Coordinates of C-alpha atoms in Angstrom, one line a residue:
M1 CA 0.3 -11.3 40.8
Q2 CA 3.6 -10.6 42.5
L3 CA 3.6 -7.4 44.6
P4 CA 6.1 -4.8 43.5
R5 CA 9.6 -4.7 45.1
L6 CA 10.9 -1.3 43.9
M7 CA 8.8 1.8 44.1
C8 CA 10.2 4.8 42.1
T9 CA 9.0 8.0 43.7
Q10 CA 8.8 11.7 42.9
H11 CA 10.8 12.9 46.0
P12 CA 12.6 16.3 45.5
D13 CA 15.8 14.9 47.0
T14 CA 17.9 15.3 43.8
T15 CA 19.9 18.3 42.7
V16 CA 18.2 18.0 39.3
K17 CA 15.1 19.9 38.6
I18 CA 12.3 17.7 37.4
T19 CA 9.1 19.4 36.2
A20 CA 5.6 17.9 36.4
S21 CA 5.5 17.6 32.6
E22 CA 8.7 15.5 32.7
E23 CA 7.3 13.0 35.2
V24 CA 5.3 11.0 32.7
D25 CA 8.5 10.1 30.7
E26 CA 10.3 9.6 34.1
A27 CA 7.7 7.0 35.1
I28 CA 8.4 5.0 31.9
V29 CA 12.1 5.3 32.4
A30 CA 11.7 4.1 36.0
Y31 CA 10.6 0.7 34.5
T32 CA 12.8 0.5 31.4
A33 CA 16.0 1.8 32.7
Y34 CA 15.9 1.4 36.5
G35 CA 13.9 -1.8 36.8
C36 CA 11.2 -0.4 39.1
D37 CA 8.0 -2.3 39.0
E38 CA 5.9 0.5 40.7
V39 CA 5.8 4.2 40.3
M40 CA 4.3 6.5 42.9
V41 CA 2.4 9.5 41.5
D42 CA 2.6 11.9 44.4
Y43 CA -0.1 14.4 45.3
E44 CA 0.9 15.0 49.0
G45 CA 1.9 18.6 49.2
K46 CA 2.7 18.5 45.5
M47 CA 1.2 20.2 42.4
T48 CA 1.0 17.1 40.3
P49 CA -1.5 17.3 37.4
Y50 CA -4.5 15.2 37.9
G51 CA -4.2 13.8 34.4
Q52 CA -0.7 12.4 35.1
P53 CA -1.7 8.8 36.0
K54 CA -3.8 8.5 32.9
E55 CA -0.9 9.9 30.7
I56 CA 1.5 7.3 32.2
V57 CA -1.1 4.6 31.4
M58 CA -1.4 5.6 27.8
K59 CA 2.4 6.0 27.3
A60 CA 3.0 2.6 28.9
I61 CA 0.4 0.9 26.7
R62 CA 1.9 2.5 23.6
G63 CA 5.4 1.3 24.7
G64 CA 4.3 -2.3 25.2
I65 CA 5.1 -2.1 29.0
P66 CA 3.4 -4.9 31.0
L67 CA 1.0 -2.5 32.8
G68 CA -1.0 -4.1 35.6
D69 CA 1.2 -7.2 35.5
R70 CA 4.8 -6.3 36.2
F71 CA 4.4 -2.5 36.3
F72 CA 2.0 -0.6 38.5
I73 CA 1.0 3.0 39.1
T74 CA 0.3 3.9 42.8
V75 CA -1.2 7.2 43.8
R76 CA -0.1 8.9 47.0
M77 CA -3.0 11.1 47.9
P78 CA -3.1 14.1 50.3
N79 CA -4.4 13.3 53.7
P80 CA -7.8 15.1 53.8
K81 CA -7.3 16.0 57.4
L82 CA -4.1 17.9 56.6
E83 CA -4.7 19.4 53.1
E84 CA -7.7 20.6 51.2
F85 CA -10.5 18.0 50.9
D86 CA -10.9 18.7 47.2
R87 CA -7.3 17.8 46.5
A88 CA -7.7 14.5 48.3
M89 CA -10.8 13.6 46.3
L90 CA -9.4 14.8 43.0
S91 CA -6.3 12.5 43.5
L92 CA -8.7 9.5 43.9
E93 CA -10.5 10.6 40.7
A94 CA -7.1 10.6 39.0
A95 CA -6.5 7.0 40.1
F96 CA -9.9 5.8 38.8
L97 CA -9.5 7.7 35.5
A98 CA -6.1 5.9 35.0
N99 CA -7.9 2.5 35.6
Y100 CA -10.8 3.5 33.2
F101 CA -8.3 4.0 30.4
S102 CA -6.1 1.0 31.2
R103 CA -9.2 -1.2 31.2
K104 CA -10.6 0.4 28.1
Y105 CA -7.4 0.2 26.0
A106 CA -5.5 -2.8 27.5
D107 CA -8.0 -4.6 29.7
V108 CA -5.7 -4.3 32.7
Q109 CA -5.9 -2.5 36.0
A110 CA -3.0 0.0 36.3
V111 CA -3.7 1.3 39.8
R112 CA -4.3 -1.2 42.6
W113 CA -3.2 0.9 45.6
V114 CA -3.7 4.4 47.0
I115 CA -1.3 5.5 49.7
L116 CA -2.8 7.5 52.5
P117 CA 0.0 9.5 54.3
M118 CA 0.3 10.6 57.9
V119 CA -2.1 7.9 59.2
E120 CA -2.7 8.2 62.9
D121 CA -6.3 6.9 63.3
L122 CA -8.9 4.7 61.7
D123 CA -11.4 7.4 60.7
T124 CA -9.5 8.8 57.7
V125 CA -8.7 5.3 56.4
M126 CA -12.3 4.4 56.5
L127 CA -13.4 7.6 54.8
V128 CA -11.0 6.9 51.9
R129 CA -12.1 3.3 51.7
K130 CA -15.7 4.3 51.4
M131 CA -14.9 6.9 48.7
L132 CA -12.9 4.3 46.7
K133 CA -15.7 1.8 46.9
R134 CA -18.4 4.2 45.8
K135 CA -16.4 5.7 43.0
A136 CA -15.7 2.2 41.7
E137 CA -19.4 1.4 41.7
V138 CA -20.3 4.6 39.9
Y139 CA -17.7 4.0 37.2
K140 CA -19.0 0.5 36.6
S141 CA -22.7 1.4 36.6
E142 CA -22.4 4.5 34.5
T143 CA -19.7 3.5 32.0
G144 CA -20.0 -0.3 31.9
I145 CA -16.3 -0.6 32.6
D146 CA -15.1 -2.4 35.8
V147 CA -12.3 -0.3 36.9
G148 CA -11.4 -2.7 39.7
D149 CA -11.0 -2.3 43.5
I150 CA -8.3 0.0 44.8
E151 CA -6.9 -0.8 48.2
V152 CA -5.7 1.8 50.8
V153 CA -2.1 1.5 51.9
P154 CA -1.7 3.2 55.3
L155 CA 1.5 5.2 55.5
I156 CA 2.6 5.5 59.2
E157 CA 5.3 8.1 59.5
D158 CA 5.5 9.4 63.1
A159 CA 7.7 7.6 65.7
F160 CA 5.1 7.6 68.4
V161 CA 2.4 6.4 66.0
Q162 CA 4.7 3.7 64.7
T163 CA 5.0 2.3 68.2
K164 CA 1.3 1.7 68.0
A165 CA 1.5 0.2 64.5
K166 CA 0.2 -3.2 65.5
A167 CA -3.0 -1.8 67.0
I168 CA -3.6 0.5 64.1
V169 CA -3.0 -2.1 61.4
G170 CA -5.2 -4.5 63.4
E171 CA -8.0 -2.0 63.3
V172 CA -7.5 -1.1 59.7
F173 CA -7.6 -4.7 58.5
K174 CA -10.1 -6.1 61.0
G175 CA -12.4 -8.6 59.3
E176 CA -10.6 -8.4 56.0
E177 CA -10.7 -11.5 53.9
A178 CA -7.4 -10.6 52.3
R179 CA -4.5 -12.8 53.4
E180 CA -1.9 -10.3 52.3
V181 CA -1.9 -6.5 52.9
R182 CA 0.6 -3.7 52.3
V183 CA 1.7 -1.3 55.1
F184 CA 4.0 1.6 54.6
L185 CA 6.5 2.8 57.2
G186 CA 8.2 6.2 56.6
K187 CA 11.5 7.4 58.1
S188 CA 11.8 11.0 57.0
D189 CA 9.0 12.9 58.6
S190 CA 9.4 10.9 61.8
A191 CA 13.1 11.9 61.9
V192 CA 12.2 15.6 61.5
K193 CA 9.9 15.4 64.5
H194 CA 11.8 13.0 66.7
G195 CA 15.3 12.7 65.5
H196 CA 17.4 10.0 63.8
L197 CA 17.8 7.7 66.8
A198 CA 14.1 7.7 67.9
S199 CA 12.8 7.3 64.4
A200 CA 15.1 4.4 63.5
L201 CA 14.2 2.6 66.7
A202 CA 10.5 3.2 66.2
I203 CA 10.6 1.6 62.7
L204 CA 12.4 -1.5 64.1
Y205 CA 9.9 -1.7 66.9
A206 CA 7.0 -1.3 64.5
M207 CA 8.4 -4.0 62.2
S208 CA 8.7 -6.4 65.2
K209 CA 5.2 -5.8 66.3
L210 CA 3.8 -6.3 62.8
K211 CA 5.5 -9.6 62.8
E212 CA 3.5 -10.4 65.9
F213 CA 0.3 -9.2 64.1
E214 CA 1.0 -11.7 61.3
V215 CA 1.3 -14.6 63.6
E216 CA -1.8 -13.7 65.5
S217 CA -4.0 -12.8 62.6
G218 CA -2.8 -15.0 59.8
I219 CA -2.6 -11.9 57.6
R220 CA 0.8 -11.5 55.9
V221 CA 2.0 -7.9 56.1
R222 CA 4.1 -6.8 53.0
L223 CA 6.0 -3.9 54.4
I224 CA 7.0 -0.9 52.3
L225 CA 10.0 1.1 53.6
G226 CA 10.1 4.8 52.7
M227 CA 13.8 5.8 53.0
G228 CA 16.1 8.1 51.1
S229 CA 19.9 8.6 50.6
P230 CA 21.2 10.4 53.8
P231 CA 21.3 8.4 57.1
F232 CA 18.8 10.8 58.7
R233 CA 16.2 9.6 56.1
G234 CA 17.1 5.9 56.3
A235 CA 20.1 5.6 53.8
I236 CA 18.6 2.6 52.1
N237 CA 19.2 4.5 48.8
N238 CA 22.8 5.3 49.7
P239 CA 25.4 3.2 47.7
R240 CA 27.9 3.3 50.5
L241 CA 25.4 2.3 53.3
V242 CA 22.7 0.2 51.6
H243 CA 24.4 -3.2 52.3
L244 CA 24.1 -2.3 56.0
E245 CA 20.6 -0.8 56.0
V246 CA 19.0 -3.8 54.3
V247 CA 20.3 -5.9 57.1
Q248 CA 19.3 -3.5 59.8
Y249 CA 15.8 -3.2 58.5
A250 CA 15.4 -6.8 57.4
G251 CA 11.8 -8.0 56.8
Y252 CA 10.7 -5.3 54.3
Y253 CA 9.1 -6.4 51.0
T254 CA 9.2 -3.1 49.0
A255 CA 11.6 -0.1 49.2
T256 CA 11.3 3.3 47.7
I257 CA 13.8 4.3 45.0
Q258 CA 13.9 8.1 45.4
S259 CA 15.2 10.7 43.0
A260 CA 18.7 11.3 44.2
V261 CA 19.9 7.7 43.7
R262 CA 18.6 7.9 40.1
Y263 CA 19.9 11.3 39.1
D264 CA 22.9 12.1 41.4
T265 CA 24.7 8.8 41.4
S266 CA 26.3 6.7 38.6
L267 CA 24.4 3.8 37.0
D268 CA 26.8 1.4 38.6
E269 CA 26.1 2.9 42.0
Y270 CA 22.4 2.7 41.4
I271 CA 22.6 -0.9 40.4
K272 CA 24.4 -1.7 43.6
V273 CA 21.6 -0.1 45.5
R274 CA 18.9 -1.9 43.5
E275 CA 20.5 -5.3 43.8
S276 CA 21.1 -5.0 47.5
I277 CA 17.5 -4.1 48.1
I278 CA 16.2 -6.9 46.0
N279 CA 18.6 -9.6 47.3
A280 CA 17.9 -8.8 50.9
C281 CA 14.1 -8.5 50.5
C282 CA 11.9 -10.5 52.9
G283 CA 14.5 -11.4 55.5
V284 CA 13.5 -12.3 59.1
R285 CA 12.5 -9.3 61.2
S286 CA 14.3 -8.7 64.4
S287 CA 12.3 -9.0 67.7
V288 CA 12.4 -5.8 69.6
S289 CA 11.0 -5.7 73.2
D290 CA 8.8 -3.1 74.8
E291 CA 11.9 -2.1 76.8
V292 CA 12.9 0.1 73.9
L293 CA 9.9 2.4 74.3
P294 CA 11.3 4.6 77.1
L295 CA 14.5 5.0 75.0
I296 CA 12.4 6.2 72.0
Q297 CA 10.6 8.7 74.2
E298 CA 13.8 10.0 75.8
A299 CA 15.7 10.3 72.5
S300 CA 12.8 12.2 71.0
S301 CA 12.5 14.6 73.9
K302 CA 16.3 15.3 73.9
Y303 CA 16.3 15.8 70.1
R304 CA 13.4 18.3 70.2
S305 CA 15.0 20.3 73.0
Q306 CA 18.1 20.8 70.8
V307 CA 16.2 21.6 67.6
L308 CA 14.1 24.2 69.3
K309 CA 17.2 26.1 70.3
H310 CA 18.2 26.5 66.7
V311 CA 14.9 26.7 64.9
D312 CA 15.2 30.3 63.8
K313 CA 18.5 29.7 62.1
V314 CA 17.2 26.5 60.5
V315 CA 14.2 28.3 59.0
E316 CA 16.4 31.2 57.8
V317 CA 18.8 28.9 55.9
A318 CA 15.9 26.6 54.7
R319 CA 14.6 29.5 52.6
L320 CA 17.7 29.2 50.4
V321 CA 17.2 25.4 49.6
P322 CA 15.8 25.1 46.1
S323 CA 12.8 22.9 45.3
T324 CA 13.5 20.4 42.6
R325 CA 9.9 19.3 42.1
D326 CA 6.6 21.2 41.6
R327 CA 5.7 21.0 45.3
V328 CA 3.6 23.2 47.5
S329 CA 6.0 25.4 49.5
W330 CA 6.9 24.1 52.9
K331 CA 5.9 27.5 54.3
E332 CA 2.3 26.5 53.4
Y333 CA 2.6 22.7 54.0
G334 CA 5.4 22.0 56.3
R335 CA 5.9 20.1 59.5
S336 CA 5.6 21.3 63.1
L337 CA 7.1 20.8 66.5
L338 CA 5.5 21.7 69.8
D339 CA 7.4 24.1 72.1
G340 CA 5.1 24.2 75.2
E341 CA 1.9 25.7 73.8
R342 CA 3.7 27.2 70.8
V343 CA 3.6 25.4 67.5
V344 CA 6.9 25.8 65.6
H345 CA 6.6 25.5 61.8
M346 CA 9.4 23.6 60.2
P347 CA 10.5 22.7 56.6
R348 CA 9.5 19.3 55.2
A349 CA 12.1 16.5 55.5
I350 CA 14.2 17.0 52.4
V351 CA 14.6 20.8 52.8
Y352 CA 15.1 20.3 56.6
T353 CA 17.9 17.7 56.0
S354 CA 19.6 19.8 53.4
T355 CA 19.5 22.8 55.7
W356 CA 21.5 21.0 58.5
Y357 CA 24.1 19.8 56.0
A358 CA 24.3 23.4 54.7
V359 CA 25.3 24.7 58.1
G360 CA 28.0 22.1 58.3
F361 CA 26.2 19.9 60.8
P362 CA 24.6 16.7 59.5
P363 CA 21.2 16.1 61.2
T364 CA 22.1 12.7 62.7
L365 CA 24.5 14.7 65.0
I366 CA 21.6 16.5 66.6
D367 CA 21.4 13.4 68.8
A368 CA 25.1 13.9 69.9
P369 CA 24.4 15.3 73.4
F370 CA 22.0 12.4 74.1
L371 CA 24.4 9.8 72.7
L372 CA 27.1 11.1 75.1
E373 CA 24.7 10.7 78.0
L374 CA 24.1 7.1 76.9
A375 CA 27.8 6.5 76.6
K376 CA 28.5 7.9 80.1
S377 CA 25.7 5.7 81.6
G378 CA 26.9 2.6 79.8
R379 CA 23.9 2.3 77.5
L380 CA 25.3 3.3 74.1
D381 CA 26.5 -0.2 73.2
A382 CA 23.0 -1.5 73.7
V383 CA 21.8 1.1 71.1
F384 CA 24.5 -0.1 68.6
N385 CA 23.4 -3.7 69.1
L386 CA 19.8 -2.7 68.3
L387 CA 21.0 -0.6 65.3
P388 CA 24.0 -2.4 63.8
A389 CA 24.3 0.2 61.0
Y390 CA 24.2 3.2 63.3
R391 CA 27.9 3.6 64.0
R392 CA 28.7 3.5 60.3
E393 CA 26.0 6.1 59.6
L394 CA 27.6 8.4 62.1
E395 CA 31.1 7.9 60.6
Y396 CA 29.6 8.6 57.2
D397 CA 28.0 11.9 58.3
Y398 CA 31.1 13.1 60.1
E399 CA 32.6 13.4 56.6
F400 CA 30.3 16.4 56.2
F401 CA 30.7 17.9 59.6
D402 CA 32.7 21.1 59.8
P403 CA 32.9 22.5 63.4
Q404 CA 34.2 25.9 62.1
T405 CA 31.2 26.5 59.9
A406 CA 28.7 24.9 62.3
R407 CA 29.7 27.2 65.1
R408 CA 28.9 30.3 63.0
Y409 CA 25.3 29.1 62.7
L410 CA 24.7 27.1 65.9
G411 CA 27.1 28.3 68.5
E412 CA 29.2 26.2 70.8
E413 CA 27.1 23.8 72.9
L414 CA 25.7 21.4 70.2
V415 CA 28.8 21.6 68.1
N416 CA 31.1 20.8 71.0
A417 CA 28.9 17.7 71.8
A418 CA 29.4 16.5 68.3
V419 CA 33.2 17.0 68.5
E420 CA 33.2 15.1 71.8
L421 CA 31.2 12.3 70.4
A422 CA 33.6 12.0 67.4
D423 CA 36.4 11.7 69.9
Y424 CA 34.6 9.0 71.8
L425 CA 33.9 7.0 68.7
G426 CA 37.4 7.4 67.3
V427 CA 36.2 9.2 64.2
E428 CA 38.0 12.1 62.5
A429 CA 35.5 14.9 62.2
R430 CA 36.9 16.6 59.2
P431 CA 35.3 17.1 55.7
S432 CA 37.4 16.9 52.5
P433 CA 39.1 20.2 51.5
T434 CA 36.7 20.7 48.6
Y435 CA 33.6 20.3 50.7
A436 CA 35.0 22.4 53.5
A437 CA 35.8 25.2 51.0
L438 CA 32.2 25.1 49.8
L439 CA 30.9 25.2 53.4
R440 CA 33.0 28.3 54.2
M441 CA 31.6 30.3 51.3
P442 CA 28.5 32.4 51.8
R443 CA 25.3 30.4 51.7
S444 CA 23.2 30.7 48.5
E445 CA 21.1 28.5 46.3
P446 CA 24.0 27.7 43.9
N447 CA 26.2 27.0 46.9
I448 CA 23.7 24.6 48.4
I449 CA 23.4 22.8 45.1
A450 CA 27.2 22.5 44.9
L451 CA 27.3 21.0 48.4
S452 CA 24.5 18.6 47.5
K453 CA 26.2 17.4 44.3
Y454 CA 29.3 16.6 46.3
R455 CA 27.2 14.5 48.7
K456 CA 25.1 13.1 45.8
F457 CA 21.7 14.1 47.4
L458 CA 20.0 17.4 48.2
G459 CA 18.5 16.2 51.4

């Protein structure tokens, strides 16, 4: 069995509203039209019906799709430490019911993996593993149908936790007989908490350390990269940047194909993304030394100090960003930053990213004051050497930066730093007349959708 290369997801990063009832057909189209060999049924902070994996199974069987061979259903469960315990357990039940029906009607195993998000320790992974093992045993003993073993894929999506990925993965897979395991690294939530620069460096460092783990353990790590269309979220789905990102993050095995690249771009643009991801798969991972760790820490600290100055305005505008999937509101299940002893509640990654674009200030530019510090101390070239796509990412985002609009929302300090950085890089910081006109209109949900359609992603 070959592991999947393209994972179609249910991210709400498109301008097109997709209801939960449409997601079953969407999963089939992911294989037939987009060439994805894996679909993620997502329950993390999302109101997905628990019968959805089973419905996808039955539709795939009726359609003659090679379920369990070249097409897999993977469930992303809620982390039981962060969401209600019952939702986590019901999502596991949904995975086993899908396998019960795939075994019963096609004698194949549709679900082989469950993704556990926000992994920071071993305890939650072990809890989920135990539940998966016991449920499998109960199904077999009570129904006579062997639903198969389901493996846990740890999703590590915090920059500081990613710097410890080697130790975490070593603990998770200690004593495993498997010679090949899947590990998921996410960019988006890490970027919200730590900024674009810190999160990008942390992923490169984690990939390098996991290469060391492979050599030392003899276990091959098949990396999944979770990245979207905007640079802040990794840009591996961006038709204009993908050829750079697949080189920068060389060494992945699977990449997510999120919603925006399927619904907001042309088929030709999508094919370019798909082919770039597949053709560059499994390259040699770069070696990144421990010397990068202080830079990650410093970049994160400087980023958070900037965000906390503008958090009230970000939250205000974020309330206007529409949800294009049936998700739990970010007001109930969002992300948080620490401001001393105060916990600041923030939108989730896609709404957060969209919000910064909506105020005329792409979120990669929040790092601008720190990048100027690096430039003045002669350290910026070293960053560009570590991240060869970074300069082009900044040039791309400057196309959506409007100082006039941004100053209305953010004041002078941060905007002036972004202007100064553009001058240093020799980039013209001016959006197209059409985009600038949209930015200078009053902010509303239709206006945010119009801005997003121009960019070809919501956030």
